[in-house]
Amino acid sequence: MIPLSRATIILTVAIFGIAQAQTCPSNDNGQCDFEPTNPYSCGADYTCAYSNRCLAEAAGFNIEADCCQAPMQSLCGMISSPLVCGNKQCPYANECLASLAGYDPSQCTAPPPTCPVSDVDCSGEPSNPYTCGPNNCPYNTVCDAEGARFDLGDDCCQDTRSNTVCTSDIASVSCGPPGGKQCVYSNQCLADSAGYNLNQCCNAVPDGIVCTTDFKPVECGSIPCVYSNQCQADAAGATDCCPQVPEGIACTTEYKPVKCGSEQCEYANQCLADAAGYSSDQCCNAVPDDAVCDTIYEPVTCGPNSCEYSNQCEADAAGATECCRQPVNEGCTLNYAPIMCGKDSCRYDNECIAEKSGFDPNSCVPDPNTPAQTGISTLADRTGNPSGCNSLGVTFGLMVSSAVIVLEMMM
């Protein structure tokens, strides 16, 4: 296991072994929910992690004076070659991450190659190894790490337990929250052993993968993990990926959420979705978080984009129009006699399905575009099978009768 000196966040003071924990302010009232993941670590010791600039500013930090931009480790390789950069001495795990944060190599230096020693006698403590600080200083016990003035939560990564049975496969993962401490393990099994789970880790992009250098970042999974483009995300095996909204886009702060594409990527409004690369015909209005609806599942499909909602209440809350209850055909026959029902001309294959779907068949009208109206006969027309009868049974009977006639002709 190679802990990263906070690829996104290492205590500057931890470099000298005098880290102190602090309480991090927060003022998250939902106004930053749809900001792209672009982490910052803030505070006197850079241990306060925020997944985007909006959250850091809402917490009262001055970005220029108090914070370091902290790119996600998944954007770069898992190499640990720690640097501190700029006048603020912002810490990064490698040159790639420092570059993404806007630093030139000439602005960065390696931290002093020292590991503080515990001033506490820990000889009787049980083995529980941690690696701490930007120089990956090893400590055999919690007592040793804390005695060296490291904060386990902010500065250290737990090593894999000695009794762990994992394969030797190399499929590196980086674990930890955006803007927070990042710990790297050779595979997910080792990360699990150290106390992480799949939803807390990002897969690394394997060596040798050939992708373009286009910087079109995507956010993937629940952390989320950020990759430079979809090609790299695919190579890392990431799923549920959504294009980030580029920074600096001029959109209103109107909150009218939409979900777009097959991954149901959510954006605060259509302007932001457009900026991320989705057109309006690829998006549906999302159900607002404050919508009060029953959990009953009576799905409806709405509008020209065929947007689906769990029930009409949710569709109304989302502002969807032209909604039709999805067909309920349980207990109905398969005869084809289409009818149109309701103010939105919802189309159903027969009266039984329309009734099961919540309409009074007597209020419905025949579909003017059915084959019967265009001179093409339906199976019911050919067999005399009335609406509601089992057309499959009639078809089977015709097949049997035809087979008997053929056999008689052959005899």
PDB file of C-alpha atoms in Angstrom, residues 28-249:
ATOM      1  CA  ASP A  28     -24.108  23.189   2.639  1.00  0.00           C
ATOM      2  CA  ASN A  29     -27.742  24.112   2.037  1.00  0.00           C
ATOM      3  CA  GLY A  30     -28.004  22.421  -1.338  1.00  0.00           C
ATOM      4  CA  GLN A  31     -26.881  25.386  -3.411  1.00  0.00           C
ATOM      5  CA  CYS A  32     -23.754  23.530  -4.533  1.00  0.00           C
ATOM      6  CA  ASP A  33     -25.299  20.145  -5.321  1.00  0.00           C
ATOM      7  CA  PHE A  34     -24.862  20.426  -9.063  1.00  0.00           C
ATOM      8  CA  GLU A  35     -21.419  21.972  -9.140  1.00  0.00           C
ATOM      9  CA  PRO A  36     -18.809  19.848 -10.952  1.00  0.00           C
ATOM     10  CA  THR A  37     -16.455  17.851  -8.743  1.00  0.00           C
ATOM     11  CA  ASN A  38     -13.320  19.981  -8.512  1.00  0.00           C
ATOM     12  CA  PRO A  39     -12.015  19.420  -4.977  1.00  0.00           C
ATOM     13  CA  TYR A  40     -10.313  21.901  -2.677  1.00  0.00           C
ATOM     14  CA  SER A  41      -8.534  21.342   0.615  1.00  0.00           C
ATOM     15  CA  CYS A  42      -8.697  24.336   2.925  1.00  0.00           C
ATOM     16  CA  GLY A  43      -7.758  25.634   6.332  1.00  0.00           C
ATOM     17  CA  ALA A  44      -4.534  26.344   8.158  1.00  0.00           C
ATOM     18  CA  ASP A  45      -3.382  22.762   7.663  1.00  0.00           C
ATOM     19  CA  TYR A  46      -5.326  21.938   4.464  1.00  0.00           C
ATOM     20  CA  THR A  47      -7.300  19.153   6.139  1.00  0.00           C
ATOM     21  CA  CYS A  48     -10.765  20.515   5.394  1.00  0.00           C
ATOM     22  CA  ALA A  49     -11.985  18.733   2.260  1.00  0.00           C
ATOM     23  CA  TYR A  50     -14.616  20.147  -0.106  1.00  0.00           C
ATOM     24  CA  SER A  51     -15.668  18.500  -3.346  1.00  0.00           C
ATOM     25  CA  ASN A  52     -16.028  21.797  -5.199  1.00  0.00           C
ATOM     26  CA  ARG A  53     -15.219  25.492  -4.968  1.00  0.00           C
ATOM     27  CA  CYS A  54     -18.806  26.423  -4.158  1.00  0.00           C
ATOM     28  CA  LEU A  55     -18.786  24.335  -0.956  1.00  0.00           C
ATOM     29  CA  ALA A  56     -15.424  25.722   0.145  1.00  0.00           C
ATOM     30  CA  GLU A  57     -16.624  29.299  -0.321  1.00  0.00           C
ATOM     31  CA  ALA A  58     -19.945  28.543   1.364  1.00  0.00           C
ATOM     32  CA  ALA A  59     -17.953  27.329   4.383  1.00  0.00           C
ATOM     33  CA  GLY A  60     -16.355  30.772   4.598  1.00  0.00           C
ATOM     34  CA  PHE A  61     -12.953  30.110   3.045  1.00  0.00           C
ATOM     35  CA  ASN A  62     -11.179  32.489   0.702  1.00  0.00           C
ATOM     36  CA  ILE A  63     -10.062  30.228  -2.137  1.00  0.00           C
ATOM     37  CA  GLU A  64      -6.979  32.256  -3.021  1.00  0.00           C
ATOM     38  CA  ALA A  65      -5.756  32.674   0.550  1.00  0.00           C
ATOM     39  CA  ASP A  66      -6.954  29.584   2.416  1.00  0.00           C
ATOM     40  CA  CYS A  67      -7.253  26.684  -0.030  1.00  0.00           C
ATOM     41  CA  CYS A  68      -5.351  24.449  -2.409  1.00  0.00           C
ATOM     42  CA  GLN A  69      -6.976  23.011  -5.493  1.00  0.00           C
ATOM     43  CA  ALA A  70      -6.925  19.244  -5.037  1.00  0.00           C
ATOM     44  CA  PRO A  71      -7.439  17.305  -8.291  1.00  0.00           C
ATOM     45  CA  MET A  72      -8.778  13.771  -7.984  1.00  0.00           C
ATOM     46  CA  GLN A  73      -6.074  11.106  -7.969  1.00  0.00           C
ATOM     47  CA  SER A  74      -7.915   9.215 -10.724  1.00  0.00           C
ATOM     48  CA  LEU A  75      -7.014  12.032 -13.134  1.00  0.00           C
ATOM     49  CA  CYS A  76      -3.351  11.010 -12.947  1.00  0.00           C
ATOM     50  CA  GLY A  77      -1.346   7.875 -12.335  1.00  0.00           C
ATOM     51  CA  MET A  78      -0.964   6.434  -8.865  1.00  0.00           C
ATOM     52  CA  ILE A  79       2.715   7.433  -8.682  1.00  0.00           C
ATOM     53  CA  SER A  80       3.797   8.819  -5.338  1.00  0.00           C
ATOM     54  CA  SER A  81       6.452  11.494  -5.791  1.00  0.00           C
ATOM     55  CA  PRO A  82       5.324  14.195  -3.363  1.00  0.00           C
ATOM     56  CA  LEU A  83       5.695  17.898  -4.027  1.00  0.00           C
ATOM     57  CA  VAL A  84       4.741  21.137  -2.320  1.00  0.00           C
ATOM     58  CA  CYS A  85       3.955  24.024  -4.615  1.00  0.00           C
ATOM     59  CA  GLY A  86       3.579  27.786  -4.629  1.00  0.00           C
ATOM     60  CA  ASN A  87       3.670  30.316  -1.827  1.00  0.00           C
ATOM     61  CA  LYS A  88       0.939  28.389   0.005  1.00  0.00           C
ATOM     62  CA  GLN A  89       3.024  25.208  -0.117  1.00  0.00           C
ATOM     63  CA  CYS A  90       0.119  23.202  -1.508  1.00  0.00           C
ATOM     64  CA  PRO A  91       0.879  19.469  -1.302  1.00  0.00           C
ATOM     65  CA  TYR A  92       0.474  17.066  -4.235  1.00  0.00           C
ATOM     66  CA  ALA A  93       1.271  13.406  -4.705  1.00  0.00           C
ATOM     67  CA  ASN A  94       2.954  13.911  -8.076  1.00  0.00           C
ATOM     68  CA  GLU A  95       3.765  16.429 -10.797  1.00  0.00           C
ATOM     69  CA  CYS A  96       0.679  15.538 -12.851  1.00  0.00           C
ATOM     70  CA  LEU A  97      -1.674  16.569 -10.046  1.00  0.00           C
ATOM     71  CA  ALA A  98       0.314  19.739  -9.384  1.00  0.00           C
ATOM     72  CA  SER A  99       0.054  20.616 -13.075  1.00  0.00           C
ATOM     73  CA  LEU A 100      -3.720  20.112 -13.068  1.00  0.00           C
ATOM     74  CA  ALA A 101      -3.884  22.481 -10.096  1.00  0.00           C
ATOM     75  CA  GLY A 102      -2.138  25.113 -12.230  1.00  0.00           C
ATOM     76  CA  TYR A 103       1.445  24.834 -10.988  1.00  0.00           C
ATOM     77  CA  ASP A 104       4.543  24.845 -13.165  1.00  0.00           C
ATOM     78  CA  PRO A 105       7.347  22.435 -12.139  1.00  0.00           C
ATOM     79  CA  SER A 106       9.499  25.438 -11.296  1.00  0.00           C
ATOM     80  CA  GLN A 107       6.996  26.361  -8.580  1.00  0.00           C
ATOM     81  CA  CYS A 108       7.254  23.008  -6.798  1.00  0.00           C
ATOM     82  CA  THR A 109       9.819  21.315  -4.577  1.00  0.00           C
ATOM     83  CA  ALA A 110      10.055  17.977  -2.812  1.00  0.00           C
ATOM     84  CA  PRO A 111       9.251  18.121   0.916  1.00  0.00           C
ATOM     85  CA  PRO A 112      12.070  17.527   3.404  1.00  0.00           C
ATOM     86  CA  PRO A 113      12.795  13.754   3.368  1.00  0.00           C
ATOM     87  CA  THR A 114      12.272  13.286   7.077  1.00  0.00           C
ATOM     88  CA  CYS A 115      10.033  11.115   9.212  1.00  0.00           C
ATOM     89  CA  PRO A 116       9.285  12.327  12.742  1.00  0.00           C
ATOM     90  CA  VAL A 117       9.838   9.831  15.532  1.00  0.00           C
ATOM     91  CA  SER A 118       7.359   9.101  18.296  1.00  0.00           C
ATOM     92  CA  ASP A 119       8.258  10.580  21.655  1.00  0.00           C
ATOM     93  CA  VAL A 120       6.037   8.030  23.408  1.00  0.00           C
ATOM     94  CA  ASP A 121       6.996   4.522  24.548  1.00  0.00           C
ATOM     95  CA  CYS A 122       4.769   2.254  22.406  1.00  0.00           C
ATOM     96  CA  SER A 123       6.549  -1.047  23.068  1.00  0.00           C
ATOM     97  CA  GLY A 124       3.472  -2.700  24.532  1.00  0.00           C
ATOM     98  CA  GLU A 125       1.067  -1.668  21.783  1.00  0.00           C
ATOM     99  CA  PRO A 126      -0.348  -4.262  19.343  1.00  0.00           C
ATOM    100  CA  SER A 127       0.844  -4.114  15.763  1.00  0.00           C
ATOM    101  CA  ASN A 128      -1.470  -2.036  13.576  1.00  0.00           C
ATOM    102  CA  PRO A 129       0.691  -0.438  10.886  1.00  0.00           C
ATOM    103  CA  TYR A 130       0.029   2.952   9.292  1.00  0.00           C
ATOM    104  CA  THR A 131       1.886   4.990   6.715  1.00  0.00           C
ATOM    105  CA  CYS A 132       1.755   8.741   7.289  1.00  0.00           C
ATOM    106  CA  GLY A 133       2.670  12.052   5.769  1.00  0.00           C
ATOM    107  CA  PRO A 134       4.034  13.056   2.387  1.00  0.00           C
ATOM    108  CA  ASN A 135       7.107  10.874   2.791  1.00  0.00           C
ATOM    109  CA  ASN A 136       5.071   7.726   3.459  1.00  0.00           C
ATOM    110  CA  CYS A 137       6.580   7.340   6.906  1.00  0.00           C
ATOM    111  CA  PRO A 138       5.898   3.839   8.302  1.00  0.00           C
ATOM    112  CA  TYR A 139       4.679   3.307  11.868  1.00  0.00           C
ATOM    113  CA  ASN A 140       4.014  -0.095  13.366  1.00  0.00           C
ATOM    114  CA  THR A 141       1.311   0.988  15.801  1.00  0.00           C
ATOM    115  CA  VAL A 142      -1.317   3.682  16.231  1.00  0.00           C
ATOM    116  CA  CYS A 143       0.645   4.833  19.254  1.00  0.00           C
ATOM    117  CA  ASP A 144       3.787   5.369  17.147  1.00  0.00           C
ATOM    118  CA  ALA A 145       1.932   7.369  14.482  1.00  0.00           C
ATOM    119  CA  GLU A 146       0.152   9.553  17.000  1.00  0.00           C
ATOM    120  CA  GLY A 147       3.304   9.903  19.042  1.00  0.00           C
ATOM    121  CA  ALA A 148       4.956  11.361  15.927  1.00  0.00           C
ATOM    122  CA  ARG A 149       2.184  13.985  15.949  1.00  0.00           C
ATOM    123  CA  PHE A 150       0.241  12.624  12.998  1.00  0.00           C
ATOM    124  CA  ASP A 151      -3.549  12.613  12.918  1.00  0.00           C
ATOM    125  CA  LEU A 152      -4.675   9.179  11.738  1.00  0.00           C
ATOM    126  CA  GLY A 153      -7.796  10.507  10.050  1.00  0.00           C
ATOM    127  CA  ASP A 154      -6.106  13.327   8.171  1.00  0.00           C
ATOM    128  CA  ASP A 155      -2.523  12.239   7.594  1.00  0.00           C
ATOM    129  CA  CYS A 156      -2.289   8.440   7.554  1.00  0.00           C
ATOM    130  CA  CYS A 157      -3.344   5.399   5.560  1.00  0.00           C
ATOM    131  CA  GLN A 158      -3.839   2.081   7.280  1.00  0.00           C
ATOM    132  CA  ASP A 159      -1.658  -0.659   5.876  1.00  0.00           C
ATOM    133  CA  THR A 160      -3.206  -3.932   4.811  1.00  0.00           C
ATOM    134  CA  ARG A 161      -3.652  -6.293   7.746  1.00  0.00           C
ATOM    135  CA  SER A 162      -1.061  -9.037   7.908  1.00  0.00           C
ATOM    136  CA  ASN A 163      -3.646 -11.834   7.876  1.00  0.00           C
ATOM    137  CA  THR A 164      -5.311 -10.589   4.689  1.00  0.00           C
ATOM    138  CA  VAL A 165      -5.533 -13.091   1.835  1.00  0.00           C
ATOM    139  CA  CYS A 166      -5.619 -11.253  -1.498  1.00  0.00           C
ATOM    140  CA  THR A 167      -4.302 -11.966  -4.963  1.00  0.00           C
ATOM    141  CA  SER A 168      -1.143 -10.296  -6.208  1.00  0.00           C
ATOM    142  CA  ASP A 169      -3.018  -8.749  -9.129  1.00  0.00           C
ATOM    143  CA  ILE A 170      -2.131  -5.120  -9.766  1.00  0.00           C
ATOM    144  CA  ALA A 171      -5.271  -3.084 -10.323  1.00  0.00           C
ATOM    145  CA  SER A 172      -4.522  -0.005  -8.289  1.00  0.00           C
ATOM    146  CA  VAL A 173      -7.245   1.966  -6.539  1.00  0.00           C
ATOM    147  CA  SER A 174      -7.191   5.305  -4.750  1.00  0.00           C
ATOM    148  CA  CYS A 175      -9.535   5.605  -1.783  1.00  0.00           C
ATOM    149  CA  GLY A 176     -10.884   8.588   0.115  1.00  0.00           C
ATOM    150  CA  PRO A 177     -13.243  11.539  -0.342  1.00  0.00           C
ATOM    151  CA  PRO A 178     -12.739  14.291  -2.952  1.00  0.00           C
ATOM    152  CA  GLY A 179     -10.470  16.901  -1.454  1.00  0.00           C
ATOM    153  CA  GLY A 180      -9.497  14.573   1.389  1.00  0.00           C
ATOM    154  CA  LYS A 181      -6.722  12.128   2.151  1.00  0.00           C
ATOM    155  CA  GLN A 182      -6.104   9.655  -0.683  1.00  0.00           C
ATOM    156  CA  CYS A 183      -4.773   6.185   0.086  1.00  0.00           C
ATOM    157  CA  VAL A 184      -3.548   3.957  -2.738  1.00  0.00           C
ATOM    158  CA  TYR A 185      -3.650   0.153  -2.709  1.00  0.00           C
ATOM    159  CA  SER A 186      -2.583  -2.381  -5.327  1.00  0.00           C
ATOM    160  CA  ASN A 187      -6.116  -3.749  -5.642  1.00  0.00           C
ATOM    161  CA  GLN A 188      -9.567  -3.435  -4.121  1.00  0.00           C
ATOM    162  CA  CYS A 189      -9.141  -6.496  -1.911  1.00  0.00           C
ATOM    163  CA  LEU A 190      -6.235  -4.817  -0.114  1.00  0.00           C
ATOM    164  CA  ALA A 191      -8.238  -1.589   0.167  1.00  0.00           C
ATOM    165  CA  ASP A 192     -11.132  -3.523   1.688  1.00  0.00           C
ATOM    166  CA  SER A 193      -8.760  -5.024   4.219  1.00  0.00           C
ATOM    167  CA  ALA A 194      -7.671  -1.530   5.226  1.00  0.00           C
ATOM    168  CA  GLY A 195     -11.268  -0.563   5.942  1.00  0.00           C
ATOM    169  CA  TYR A 196     -12.444   0.938   2.657  1.00  0.00           C
ATOM    170  CA  ASN A 197     -15.211  -0.352   0.408  1.00  0.00           C
ATOM    171  CA  LEU A 198     -15.874  -0.244  -3.313  1.00  0.00           C
ATOM    172  CA  ASN A 199     -17.936   2.947  -3.072  1.00  0.00           C
ATOM    173  CA  GLN A 200     -15.007   4.820  -1.498  1.00  0.00           C
ATOM    174  CA  CYS A 201     -12.371   3.972  -4.111  1.00  0.00           C
ATOM    175  CA  CYS A 202     -11.510   4.940  -7.685  1.00  0.00           C
ATOM    176  CA  ASN A 203      -9.872   2.596 -10.157  1.00  0.00           C
ATOM    177  CA  ALA A 204      -6.599   3.720 -11.696  1.00  0.00           C
ATOM    178  CA  VAL A 205      -6.180   3.936 -15.459  1.00  0.00           C
ATOM    179  CA  PRO A 206      -3.990   0.930 -16.366  1.00  0.00           C
ATOM    180  CA  ASP A 207      -0.537   1.574 -17.837  1.00  0.00           C
ATOM    181  CA  GLY A 208      -0.266   1.312 -21.610  1.00  0.00           C
ATOM    182  CA  ILE A 209      -3.786   2.542 -22.326  1.00  0.00           C
ATOM    183  CA  VAL A 210      -3.921   4.701 -25.454  1.00  0.00           C
ATOM    184  CA  CYS A 211      -6.385   7.565 -25.143  1.00  0.00           C
ATOM    185  CA  THR A 212      -6.442  11.045 -26.608  1.00  0.00           C
ATOM    186  CA  THR A 213      -5.163  13.926 -24.527  1.00  0.00           C
ATOM    187  CA  ASP A 214      -8.499  15.730 -24.779  1.00  0.00           C
ATOM    188  CA  PHE A 215      -9.448  17.111 -21.388  1.00  0.00           C
ATOM    189  CA  LYS A 216     -13.179  16.455 -21.269  1.00  0.00           C
ATOM    190  CA  PRO A 217     -13.569  15.291 -17.665  1.00  0.00           C
ATOM    191  CA  VAL A 218     -16.268  12.865 -16.635  1.00  0.00           C
ATOM    192  CA  GLU A 219     -17.521  12.017 -13.159  1.00  0.00           C
ATOM    193  CA  CYS A 220     -18.198   8.342 -12.467  1.00  0.00           C
ATOM    194  CA  GLY A 221     -19.813   6.381  -9.649  1.00  0.00           C
ATOM    195  CA  SER A 222     -20.970   7.577  -6.265  1.00  0.00           C
ATOM    196  CA  ILE A 223     -17.721   9.161  -4.945  1.00  0.00           C
ATOM    197  CA  PRO A 224     -17.538  10.448  -7.750  1.00  0.00           C
ATOM    198  CA  CYS A 225     -14.315   9.446  -9.481  1.00  0.00           C
ATOM    199  CA  VAL A 226     -13.083  11.954 -12.057  1.00  0.00           C
ATOM    200  CA  TYR A 227     -11.233  10.982 -15.243  1.00  0.00           C
ATOM    201  CA  SER A 228      -9.764  13.199 -17.959  1.00  0.00           C
ATOM    202  CA  ASN A 229     -12.112  11.800 -20.598  1.00  0.00           C
ATOM    203  CA  GLN A 230     -14.490   8.910 -21.245  1.00  0.00           C
ATOM    204  CA  CYS A 231     -11.756   6.796 -22.835  1.00  0.00           C
ATOM    205  CA  GLN A 232      -9.757   6.809 -19.608  1.00  0.00           C
ATOM    206  CA  ALA A 233     -12.878   6.127 -17.552  1.00  0.00           C
ATOM    207  CA  ASP A 234     -13.677   3.122 -19.748  1.00  0.00           C
ATOM    208  CA  ALA A 235     -10.106   1.865 -19.440  1.00  0.00           C
ATOM    209  CA  ALA A 236     -10.361   2.096 -15.653  1.00  0.00           C
ATOM    210  CA  GLY A 237     -13.604   0.113 -15.689  1.00  0.00           C
ATOM    211  CA  ALA A 238     -15.593   3.036 -14.297  1.00  0.00           C
ATOM    212  CA  THR A 239     -19.376   3.045 -14.709  1.00  0.00           C
ATOM    213  CA  ASP A 240     -22.225   5.536 -14.389  1.00  0.00           C
ATOM    214  CA  CYS A 241     -20.161   8.312 -15.938  1.00  0.00           C
ATOM    215  CA  CYS A 242     -21.448  11.799 -16.694  1.00  0.00           C
ATOM    216  CA  PRO A 243     -19.720  14.691 -18.521  1.00  0.00           C
ATOM    217  CA  GLN A 244     -18.664  17.527 -16.236  1.00  0.00           C
ATOM    218  CA  VAL A 245     -19.948  21.032 -16.857  1.00  0.00           C
ATOM    219  CA  PRO A 246     -16.936  23.112 -17.919  1.00  0.00           C
ATOM    220  CA  GLU A 247     -16.004  25.833 -15.461  1.00  0.00           C
ATOM    221  CA  GLY A 248     -16.841  29.397 -16.425  1.00  0.00           C
ATOM    222  CA  ILE A 249     -20.102  28.539 -18.213  1.00  0.00           C
TER     223      ILE A 249
END
